[in-house]
């Protein structure tokens, strides 16, 4: 893999780049849809291509358990298995072990756990996750790390980053090739000195790219931005930077401005399946009775297949009647929103108008928030609650919001 | 509507025709996928078009209850509502009332029932089902009938066909236009004299097309064929003939040979969602463990999107993991099988080779049956049982196999 840094926005620090991988080129900043079990839920590869998707994320934990990396390798690798001839990034599987598996136990050697599917016992070491990802044939693979929960005590996180560093060295030793590209992961919670040490030491080991992990797990937005702002400058300019698991559109813009190149999140796909749709006027919940007679499309400014052909009334009907097409059309629309947003971001960076673009987007957001109390939930009649603002509320759900991710997506 | 009878196969009586409707032309013999609630389950209009679908069936009962025909009319009619600009046939709703609704009571005036969704009370008369279908804006609408169960006593069926005839007259009086085209329905169970009377009187009333109802509800295949063989010749040559609810591919061929032009069934779509896939070598159940490592496509002779891109192993993985894409790809494949079959049928009639085509298809079927015990279930490892052969077995399920239709599809 080779990362080409095309431009740095003089006004913000946003970066325009290009990843060259064995399966094709990826324009950055890029948002990766999640193809957890070897499929981006409810969409075919053809539809993903139609939306201009260039890179997807798949979850090693899920594929390792079912159908198994060895079977996928026998069948010609993950690209062929899922008929996705374009670039794939896989995570290390560690995150899902912490969030999904039963009876997990972390030791110096690695992490043992029982499958959430059948209770079978497994052990993942740094070397093993490299082997699995190599077998899958991913274009970008991730080192095994420990993602500390939030909140976590300073001493816990301090010990944790040292383990993650030792694992990172073992991953690097187990995988010396540049293809697939191996990314290291910076941890350290919300503690600036631990982030600094983690970043410095991870860079010292040397990877083809660097991820920020342990964010979007319950900390406040301010804390997220502070960690990005302080950590990103410690990473080599010429390597891609990947912020794991961040999803809200406004957060993506902030992170791009802080120099992040790559994102993944289940937000567009999962929200699609729950009927929560992104629009230029905020998010709406298609289940709401107020849409029962609405002739207009989800978003008048959107030119996706869903918005070009179907009314809000029809989409609500599909959702209420439990029709599969509703999930498909909703997912397609949400993914289109993300793809379109990232394309606008890239163009704005090229044109050196990213600061204005971002300000305009956020201003619209604020405007909508004033009107609607919450941009993320303009539809007060819907069943979906507002997005939790504090870490505490987020933590209610099995320890962190991200934890649900692996299971549903 | 206008029906153009292009050719009658001299060897079999199979008919090649063309329906001209306000929303386009339909080549016959035609198989209509079921778009029960205003969507063919798991497929977008774009995908239906891609498969060459020209005519779909929607269920009046479902759409009347939810979202309501008046709302659909307000929103510009069913074509616009579901973004399907091509021809639509709707049934009268009667069949689903008999099979799905609660506390149904048939009187001279019509049928009263309680919704299976919320228990709300409703009344459908012949005039009302015409009004509903007019509001939906269908291209072809059906008269209200009583579909007698199987088995049913002669006296019951005799009384029933007279009621159906009185309802048919009221439907005809309520709808004198030729657009939408109104079809009458011939009933009479498996009793030749009742079928004869029903056919003669229905033709006397005069419709734009004629359906055979009350078949494929539990009687034997021989009985089905006998009823078709004796009834079809009583129908006017120049009008289209529609056999309601018949699905197995070999039955479609038999019925075409007996002069039937139109079919509908949930079989390809519902089987797709249960992982039961039609192939040139018989049906297979993709759930079976034997497919876990199979690199080949569902059907090597098939050129659908699913078969061109995905292995049996991948489709099994999608099914086992409960991924939506599995339902989509399976449905697409099965629909392609039906579309392809009907296209071959039409070409064979044109070329006057239909008898040979049918014989070859059935011979292959018999061959497969010898090899596999049952063509419809070549996969003995799968969970799906063999197709019930006798009416009695079929009747186990809420009175008839067809009864399940309305609910699931």
Coordinates of N, CA, C and O in Angstrom, one line a residue, chain B residues 198-337:
Chain B
X198 N -70.6 -22.7 -13.9 CA -69.9 -21.4 -13.5 C -69.2 -20.7 -14.7 O -69.3 -19.5 -14.9
X199 N -68.6 -21.5 -15.6 CA -67.9 -21.0 -16.7 C -68.9 -20.4 -17.7 O -68.8 -19.2 -18.1
X200 N -70.0 -21.1 -18.0 CA -71.0 -20.6 -19.0 C -71.6 -19.3 -18.5 O -71.7 -18.4 -19.3
X201 N -72.0 -19.3 -17.2 CA -72.7 -18.1 -16.7 C -71.8 -16.9 -16.6 O -72.1 -15.8 -16.8
X202 N -70.5 -17.2 -16.2 CA -69.6 -16.1 -16.1 C -69.3 -15.5 -17.4 O -69.2 -14.3 -17.6
X203 N -69.1 -16.4 -18.4 CA -68.9 -15.9 -19.8 C -70.1 -15.1 -20.3 O -70.0 -14.1 -21.0
X204 N -71.3 -15.6 -19.9 CA -72.5 -14.9 -20.3 C -72.6 -13.4 -19.8 O -73.0 -12.5 -20.4
X205 N -72.1 -13.3 -18.5 CA -72.1 -11.9 -18.0 C -71.1 -11.0 -18.8 O -71.4 -9.9 -19.1
X206 N -70.0 -11.6 -19.2 CA -69.1 -10.9 -20.1 C -68.0 -10.1 -19.3 O -68.3 -9.1 -18.7
X207 N -66.8 -10.6 -19.4 CA -65.6 -9.9 -18.8 C -64.5 -9.7 -19.8 O -64.5 -10.3 -20.9
X208 N -63.5 -8.9 -19.4 CA -62.3 -8.7 -20.3 C -61.4 -9.9 -20.2 O -60.4 -10.0 -21.0
X209 N -61.6 -10.7 -19.2 CA -60.7 -11.9 -19.0 C -61.4 -12.8 -18.0 O -62.3 -12.4 -17.3
X210 N -60.9 -14.0 -18.0 CA -61.5 -15.0 -17.1 C -60.4 -15.8 -16.3 O -59.4 -16.2 -16.8
X211 N -60.7 -15.9 -15.0 CA -59.8 -16.6 -14.1 C -60.4 -17.9 -13.7 O -61.6 -18.0 -13.6
X212 N -59.5 -18.9 -13.5 CA -59.9 -20.1 -12.8 C -59.5 -19.9 -11.3 O -58.3 -19.8 -11.0
X213 N -60.5 -19.9 -10.5 CA -60.2 -19.8 -9.0 C -60.5 -21.2 -8.4 O -60.9 -22.1 -9.0
X214 N -60.1 -21.2 -7.1 CA -60.4 -22.5 -6.3 C -59.6 -23.6 -6.7 O -60.0 -24.8 -6.5
X215 N -58.4 -23.4 -7.4 CA -57.5 -24.5 -7.7 C -56.2 -24.3 -6.9 O -56.0 -23.2 -6.3
X216 N -55.5 -25.4 -6.8 CA -54.2 -25.3 -6.0 C -54.5 -25.1 -4.6 O -53.8 -24.4 -3.9
X217 N -55.7 -25.6 -4.1 CA -56.0 -25.4 -2.7 C -56.1 -26.7 -1.9 O -56.6 -26.8 -0.9
X218 N -55.5 -27.7 -2.5 CA -55.4 -29.0 -1.8 C -55.7 -30.2 -2.6 O -55.5 -31.3 -2.2
X219 N -56.4 -30.0 -3.8 CA -56.8 -31.1 -4.6 C -55.5 -31.7 -5.3 O -54.4 -31.1 -5.2
X220 N -55.6 -32.9 -5.8 CA -54.4 -33.5 -6.4 C -54.1 -32.8 -7.8 O -54.9 -32.1 -8.3
X221 N -52.8 -33.0 -8.2 CA -52.4 -32.4 -9.5 C -53.3 -32.9 -10.6 O -53.7 -32.1 -11.5
X222 N -53.7 -34.2 -10.6 CA -54.5 -34.7 -11.6 C -55.9 -34.0 -11.7 O -56.4 -33.6 -12.7
X223 N -56.4 -33.8 -10.5 CA -57.7 -33.0 -10.4 C -57.5 -31.6 -11.0 O -58.3 -31.1 -11.7
X224 N -56.4 -30.9 -10.6 CA -56.2 -29.6 -11.1 C -56.2 -29.6 -12.6 O -56.8 -28.8 -13.3
X225 N -55.4 -30.5 -13.2 CA -55.2 -30.6 -14.6 C -56.6 -30.9 -15.3 O -56.9 -30.3 -16.3
X226 N -57.4 -31.8 -14.7 CA -58.7 -32.1 -15.2 C -59.6 -30.9 -15.3 O -60.3 -30.7 -16.2
X227 N -59.6 -30.2 -14.2 CA -60.5 -29.0 -14.2 C -60.0 -28.0 -15.2 O -60.9 -27.4 -16.0
X228 N -58.7 -27.8 -15.3 CA -58.2 -26.8 -16.4 C -58.6 -27.3 -17.8 O -59.2 -26.6 -18.6
X229 N -58.4 -28.6 -18.0 CA -58.6 -29.2 -19.3 C -60.1 -29.1 -19.7 O -60.4 -28.8 -20.9
X230 N -61.0 -29.3 -18.7 CA -62.4 -29.3 -19.1 C -63.0 -27.8 -19.1 O -63.9 -27.5 -19.9
X231 N -62.4 -26.9 -18.3 CA -63.0 -25.6 -18.2 C -62.4 -24.6 -19.3 O -63.2 -23.8 -19.9
X232 N -61.1 -24.7 -19.6 CA -60.5 -23.7 -20.5 C -61.3 -23.7 -21.8 O -61.5 -22.6 -22.4
X233 N -61.6 -24.8 -22.4 CA -62.3 -24.7 -23.7 C -63.7 -24.0 -23.7 O -64.2 -23.6 -24.7
X234 N -64.2 -23.9 -22.5 CA -65.5 -23.2 -22.4 C -65.3 -21.6 -22.4 O -66.3 -20.9 -22.4
X235 N -64.1 -21.2 -22.3 CA -63.8 -19.8 -22.2 C -63.6 -19.2 -23.6 O -63.1 -19.9 -24.5
X236 N -64.0 -18.0 -23.9 CA -63.8 -17.4 -25.2 C -62.3 -17.4 -25.6 O -61.5 -17.0 -24.8
X237 N -62.0 -17.8 -26.8 CA -60.7 -17.9 -27.3 C -60.0 -16.5 -27.2 O -58.8 -16.5 -26.9
X238 N -60.7 -15.5 -27.4 CA -60.1 -14.2 -27.6 C -59.8 -13.4 -26.3 O -59.4 -12.3 -26.3
X239 N -60.1 -14.1 -25.2 CA -59.9 -13.4 -23.9 C -58.8 -14.1 -23.1 O -58.7 -15.3 -23.2
X240 N -58.1 -13.3 -22.3 CA -57.0 -13.9 -21.5 C -57.6 -14.8 -20.4 O -58.6 -14.5 -19.9
X241 N -56.8 -15.8 -20.1 CA -57.2 -16.8 -19.1 C -56.1 -16.8 -18.0 O -54.9 -17.0 -18.2
X242 N -56.6 -16.7 -16.8 CA -55.7 -16.5 -15.6 C -56.0 -17.6 -14.6 O -57.1 -17.7 -14.1
X243 N -54.9 -18.4 -14.3 CA -55.1 -19.5 -13.3 C -54.5 -18.9 -12.0 O -53.3 -18.7 -11.9
X244 N -55.3 -18.7 -11.0 CA -54.9 -18.1 -9.8 C -54.1 -19.0 -8.8 O -54.6 -20.1 -8.5
X245 N -53.0 -18.5 -8.4 CA -52.3 -19.2 -7.3 C -51.4 -20.4 -7.6 O -50.9 -21.0 -6.7
X246 N -51.3 -20.7 -8.9 CA -50.5 -22.0 -9.2 C -49.1 -21.6 -9.4 O -48.7 -20.6 -10.0
X247 N -48.2 -22.4 -8.8 CA -46.8 -22.0 -8.7 C -45.7 -23.0 -9.2 O -44.7 -22.6 -9.8
X248 N -45.8 -24.3 -9.0 CA -44.7 -25.2 -9.3 C -44.4 -25.1 -10.8 O -45.3 -25.2 -11.6
X249 N -43.1 -25.0 -11.2 CA -42.8 -24.8 -12.6 C -43.4 -25.9 -13.5 O -43.9 -25.5 -14.6
X250 N -43.4 -27.1 -13.1 CA -43.9 -28.2 -14.0 C -45.4 -28.0 -14.2 O -46.0 -28.2 -15.2
X251 N -46.1 -27.5 -13.2 CA -47.6 -27.2 -13.3 C -47.8 -26.0 -14.2 O -48.8 -26.0 -15.0
X252 N -46.9 -25.0 -14.2 CA -47.1 -23.9 -15.1 C -47.1 -24.4 -16.6 O -47.9 -24.1 -17.4
X253 N -46.2 -25.3 -16.9 CA -46.0 -25.9 -18.2 C -47.3 -26.6 -18.6 O -47.8 -26.5 -19.7
X254 N -47.8 -27.5 -17.7 CA -49.0 -28.2 -18.0 C -50.2 -27.3 -18.2 O -51.0 -27.5 -19.2
X255 N -50.3 -26.2 -17.4 CA -51.4 -25.3 -17.6 C -51.3 -24.5 -18.8 O -52.3 -24.2 -19.5
X256 N -50.1 -24.1 -19.2 CA -49.9 -23.4 -20.5 C -50.3 -24.3 -21.7 O -51.0 -23.8 -22.6
X257 N -50.0 -25.6 -21.6 CA -50.4 -26.5 -22.6 C -51.9 -26.6 -22.7 O -52.5 -27.0 -23.7
X258 N -52.6 -26.4 -21.6 CA -54.0 -26.4 -21.5 C -54.7 -25.1 -21.9 O -55.9 -24.9 -21.7
X259 N -53.9 -24.1 -22.3 CA -54.4 -22.9 -22.8 C -54.5 -21.7 -21.8 O -55.3 -20.8 -22.0
X260 N -53.7 -21.8 -20.7 CA -53.7 -20.7 -19.7 C -52.7 -19.7 -20.1 O -51.6 -20.0 -20.6
X261 N -53.0 -18.4 -19.9 CA -52.1 -17.3 -20.3 C -51.5 -16.6 -19.1 O -50.4 -15.9 -19.3
X262 N -52.1 -16.6 -17.9 CA -51.5 -15.8 -16.8 C -51.5 -16.6 -15.5 O -52.4 -17.4 -15.2
X263 N -50.4 -16.4 -14.7 CA -50.2 -17.1 -13.5 C -49.7 -16.1 -12.4 O -49.1 -15.1 -12.7
X264 N -50.0 -16.4 -11.2 CA -49.4 -15.7 -10.0 C -49.1 -16.8 -8.9 O -49.9 -17.7 -8.8
X265 N -48.1 -16.6 -8.2 CA -47.8 -17.4 -7.0 C -46.7 -16.8 -6.2 O -45.8 -16.1 -6.7
X266 N -46.7 -17.0 -4.9 CA -45.7 -16.5 -4.0 C -44.4 -17.4 -4.0 O -43.4 -17.2 -3.4
X267 N -44.5 -18.5 -4.8 CA -43.5 -19.6 -4.7 C -42.1 -19.0 -4.9 O -41.2 -19.3 -4.1
X268 N -41.8 -18.3 -6.0 CA -40.4 -17.9 -6.1 C -39.9 -17.0 -5.0 O -38.8 -17.1 -4.5
X269 N -40.7 -16.1 -4.6 CA -40.3 -15.1 -3.6 C -40.3 -15.7 -2.2 O -39.3 -15.6 -1.5
X270 N -41.3 -16.4 -1.9 CA -41.3 -17.0 -0.5 C -40.2 -18.1 -0.4 O -39.5 -18.1 0.6
X271 N -40.1 -18.9 -1.4 CA -39.0 -19.9 -1.3 C -37.7 -19.3 -1.2 O -36.8 -19.8 -0.5
X272 N -37.5 -18.2 -1.9 CA -36.2 -17.4 -1.8 C -35.9 -17.0 -0.4 O -34.8 -17.2 0.1
X273 N -37.0 -16.6 0.3 CA -36.7 -16.2 1.7 C -36.5 -17.3 2.7 O -36.0 -17.1 3.8
X274 N -36.9 -18.5 2.3 CA -36.6 -19.7 3.1 C -35.4 -20.4 2.7 O -35.1 -21.5 3.2
X275 N -34.7 -19.9 1.7 CA -33.5 -20.5 1.2 C -33.7 -21.7 0.3 O -32.7 -22.4 0.0
X276 N -34.9 -21.8 -0.3 CA -35.1 -22.9 -1.2 C -35.0 -22.4 -2.7 O -35.8 -21.5 -3.1
X277 N -34.0 -22.8 -3.4 CA -33.7 -22.2 -4.6 C -33.9 -23.1 -5.8 O -33.5 -24.3 -5.8
X278 N -34.6 -22.6 -6.9 CA -34.9 -23.3 -8.1 C -33.6 -23.4 -8.9 O -32.9 -22.3 -9.1
X279 N -33.3 -24.6 -9.5 CA -32.2 -24.7 -10.4 C -32.6 -25.6 -11.5 O -33.6 -26.3 -11.4
X280 N -31.8 -25.6 -12.6 CA -32.0 -26.5 -13.7 C -31.9 -28.0 -13.3 O -32.3 -28.8 -14.0
X281 N -31.3 -28.2 -12.1 CA -31.2 -29.6 -11.6 C -32.2 -29.9 -10.5 O -32.0 -30.9 -9.8
X282 N -33.1 -29.0 -10.3 CA -34.1 -29.2 -9.2 C -33.9 -28.1 -8.2 O -33.1 -27.2 -8.4
X283 N -34.6 -28.3 -7.1 CA -34.6 -27.3 -6.1 C -33.6 -27.7 -5.0 O -33.4 -28.8 -4.7
X284 N -32.9 -26.7 -4.5 CA -31.9 -27.0 -3.4 C -32.1 -26.1 -2.2 O -32.6 -25.0 -2.4
X285 N -31.8 -26.6 -1.0 CA -32.0 -25.8 0.2 C -30.6 -25.3 0.6 O -29.8 -26.0 1.1
X286 N -30.4 -24.0 0.5 CA -29.1 -23.4 0.6 C -28.6 -23.5 2.1 O -27.4 -23.3 2.4
X287 N -29.5 -23.8 3.0 CA -29.1 -23.9 4.4 C -28.3 -25.1 4.7 O -27.5 -25.2 5.6
X288 N -28.4 -26.1 3.8 CA -27.7 -27.4 4.1 C -26.2 -27.3 4.2 O -25.5 -26.6 3.5
X289 N -25.7 -28.1 5.2 CA -24.3 -28.1 5.5 C -23.4 -28.4 4.3 O -22.3 -28.0 4.2
X290 N -24.0 -29.3 3.4 CA -23.2 -29.7 2.3 C -22.8 -28.6 1.4 O -21.9 -28.7 0.5
X291 N -23.4 -27.4 1.5 CA -23.0 -26.3 0.6 C -22.0 -25.4 1.2 O -21.6 -24.4 0.6
X292 N -21.6 -25.7 2.5 CA -20.7 -24.8 3.2 C -19.4 -24.4 2.5 O -18.9 -23.3 2.6
X293 N -18.9 -25.4 1.7 CA -17.7 -25.1 1.0 C -17.8 -25.1 -0.5 O -16.8 -25.2 -1.2
X294 N -19.0 -25.0 -1.0 CA -19.2 -25.1 -2.4 C -18.9 -23.8 -3.1 O -19.6 -22.8 -3.0
X295 N -17.9 -23.9 -4.0 CA -17.4 -22.7 -4.7 C -18.4 -22.3 -5.8 O -18.4 -21.1 -6.3
X296 N -19.1 -23.2 -6.4 CA -19.9 -23.0 -7.6 C -21.1 -22.2 -7.3 O -21.5 -22.0 -6.1
X297 N -21.8 -21.6 -8.3 CA -23.0 -20.9 -8.1 C -24.2 -21.8 -7.8 O -24.1 -23.0 -8.0
X298 N -25.3 -21.2 -7.5 CA -26.5 -22.0 -7.2 C -26.8 -22.9 -8.4 O -27.1 -24.0 -8.3
X299 N -26.8 -22.3 -9.6 CA -27.1 -23.0 -10.8 C -26.1 -22.6 -11.9 O -26.1 -21.5 -12.4
X300 N -25.3 -23.6 -12.3 CA -24.3 -23.3 -13.3 C -24.9 -22.8 -14.7 O -24.3 -22.1 -15.4
X301 N -26.2 -23.2 -14.9 CA -26.9 -22.8 -16.1 C -27.5 -21.4 -16.0 O -28.1 -20.9 -17.0
X302 N -27.5 -20.8 -14.8 CA -28.2 -19.5 -14.6 C -27.3 -18.3 -14.8 O -26.1 -18.4 -14.4
X303 N -27.8 -17.3 -15.4 CA -27.0 -16.1 -15.6 C -27.5 -14.9 -14.8 O -27.3 -13.7 -15.2
X304 N -28.2 -15.2 -13.7 CA -28.7 -14.0 -12.9 C -27.6 -13.4 -12.1 O -26.5 -13.9 -12.0
X305 N -27.8 -12.2 -11.6 CA -26.8 -11.5 -10.8 C -26.2 -12.4 -9.7 O -25.0 -12.4 -9.5
X306 N -27.1 -13.1 -9.0 CA -26.7 -14.0 -7.9 C -25.7 -15.0 -8.4 O -24.6 -15.2 -7.8
X307 N -26.1 -15.7 -9.4 CA -25.2 -16.8 -9.9 C -24.0 -16.3 -10.6 O -23.0 -17.0 -10.6
X308 N -24.0 -15.1 -11.1 CA -22.8 -14.6 -11.8 C -21.8 -14.1 -10.7 O -20.6 -14.0 -11.0
X309 N -22.2 -13.8 -9.5 CA -21.3 -13.2 -8.5 C -21.0 -14.0 -7.3 O -20.1 -13.7 -6.6
X310 N -21.9 -15.0 -6.9 CA -21.8 -15.5 -5.6 C -21.8 -17.0 -5.6 O -22.5 -17.7 -6.4
X311 N -21.0 -17.6 -4.7 CA -21.0 -19.1 -4.5 C -22.1 -19.6 -3.6 O -22.7 -18.8 -2.8
X312 N -22.3 -20.9 -3.7 CA -23.3 -21.5 -2.8 C -22.8 -21.3 -1.3 O -23.6 -21.1 -0.4
X313 N -21.5 -21.4 -1.2 CA -20.9 -21.2 0.2 C -21.3 -19.8 0.8 O -21.6 -19.7 1.9
X314 N -21.1 -18.8 -0.1 CA -21.4 -17.5 0.4 C -22.9 -17.3 0.7 O -23.3 -16.7 1.7
X315 N -23.8 -17.8 -0.2 CA -25.2 -17.7 0.0 C -25.6 -18.4 1.3 O -26.5 -18.0 2.1
X316 N -25.0 -19.6 1.5 CA -25.3 -20.3 2.8 C -24.8 -19.5 4.0 O -25.6 -19.4 5.0
X317 N -23.7 -18.9 3.9 CA -23.2 -18.1 5.0 C -24.1 -16.9 5.3 O -24.5 -16.6 6.4
X318 N -24.6 -16.3 4.2 CA -25.6 -15.2 4.4 C -26.9 -15.7 5.1 O -27.4 -15.0 6.0
X319 N -27.3 -16.8 4.7 CA -28.5 -17.4 5.2 C -28.3 -17.8 6.7 O -29.2 -17.4 7.6
X320 N -27.2 -18.4 7.0 CA -27.0 -18.9 8.3 C -26.8 -17.7 9.3 O -27.2 -17.8 10.4
X321 N -26.2 -16.7 8.8 CA -25.9 -15.5 9.7 C -27.1 -14.5 9.7 O -27.1 -13.5 10.3
X322 N -28.2 -14.9 9.0 CA -29.4 -14.0 9.0 C -29.2 -12.7 8.3 O -29.9 -11.7 8.6
X323 N -28.3 -12.7 7.3 CA -28.1 -11.4 6.6 C -29.1 -11.1 5.5 O -29.5 -12.0 4.7
X324 N -29.6 -9.9 5.5 CA -30.6 -9.5 4.6 C -30.2 -9.7 3.1 O -31.1 -10.1 2.3
X325 N -29.0 -9.5 2.8 CA -28.5 -9.7 1.4 C -28.9 -11.1 0.9 O -29.1 -11.4 -0.2
X326 N -28.8 -12.1 1.8 CA -29.2 -13.5 1.5 C -30.6 -13.6 0.9 O -30.8 -14.2 -0.1
X327 N -31.5 -12.9 1.6 CA -32.9 -12.9 1.2 C -33.1 -12.3 -0.2 O -33.8 -12.7 -1.1
X328 N -32.3 -11.2 -0.4 CA -32.4 -10.4 -1.6 C -31.8 -11.3 -2.8 O -32.5 -11.4 -3.8
X329 N -30.7 -11.8 -2.6 CA -30.0 -12.6 -3.7 C -30.8 -13.9 -4.0 O -30.9 -14.2 -5.1
X330 N -31.3 -14.5 -3.0 CA -32.1 -15.7 -3.2 C -33.4 -15.4 -4.0 O -33.8 -16.1 -4.9
X331 N -34.1 -14.4 -3.6 CA -35.3 -14.0 -4.2 C -35.0 -13.6 -5.7 O -35.8 -14.0 -6.6
X332 N -34.0 -12.8 -5.9 CA -33.6 -12.4 -7.2 C -33.4 -13.7 -8.1 O -33.9 -13.7 -9.2
X333 N -32.6 -14.6 -7.6 CA -32.4 -15.8 -8.3 C -33.7 -16.6 -8.7 O -33.9 -17.0 -9.8
X334 N -34.5 -16.8 -7.7 CA -35.7 -17.6 -8.0 C -36.6 -16.8 -9.0 O -37.2 -17.5 -9.8
X335 N -36.7 -15.5 -8.8 CA -37.5 -14.8 -9.8 C -37.0 -14.9 -11.2 O -37.7 -15.1 -12.2
X336 N -35.7 -14.9 -11.3 CA -35.0 -15.0 -12.6 C -35.3 -16.4 -13.2 O -35.6 -16.5 -14.4
X337 N -35.3 -17.4 -12.3 CA -35.7 -18.7 -12.8 C -37.1 -18.7 -13.5 O -37.3 -19.3 -14.5

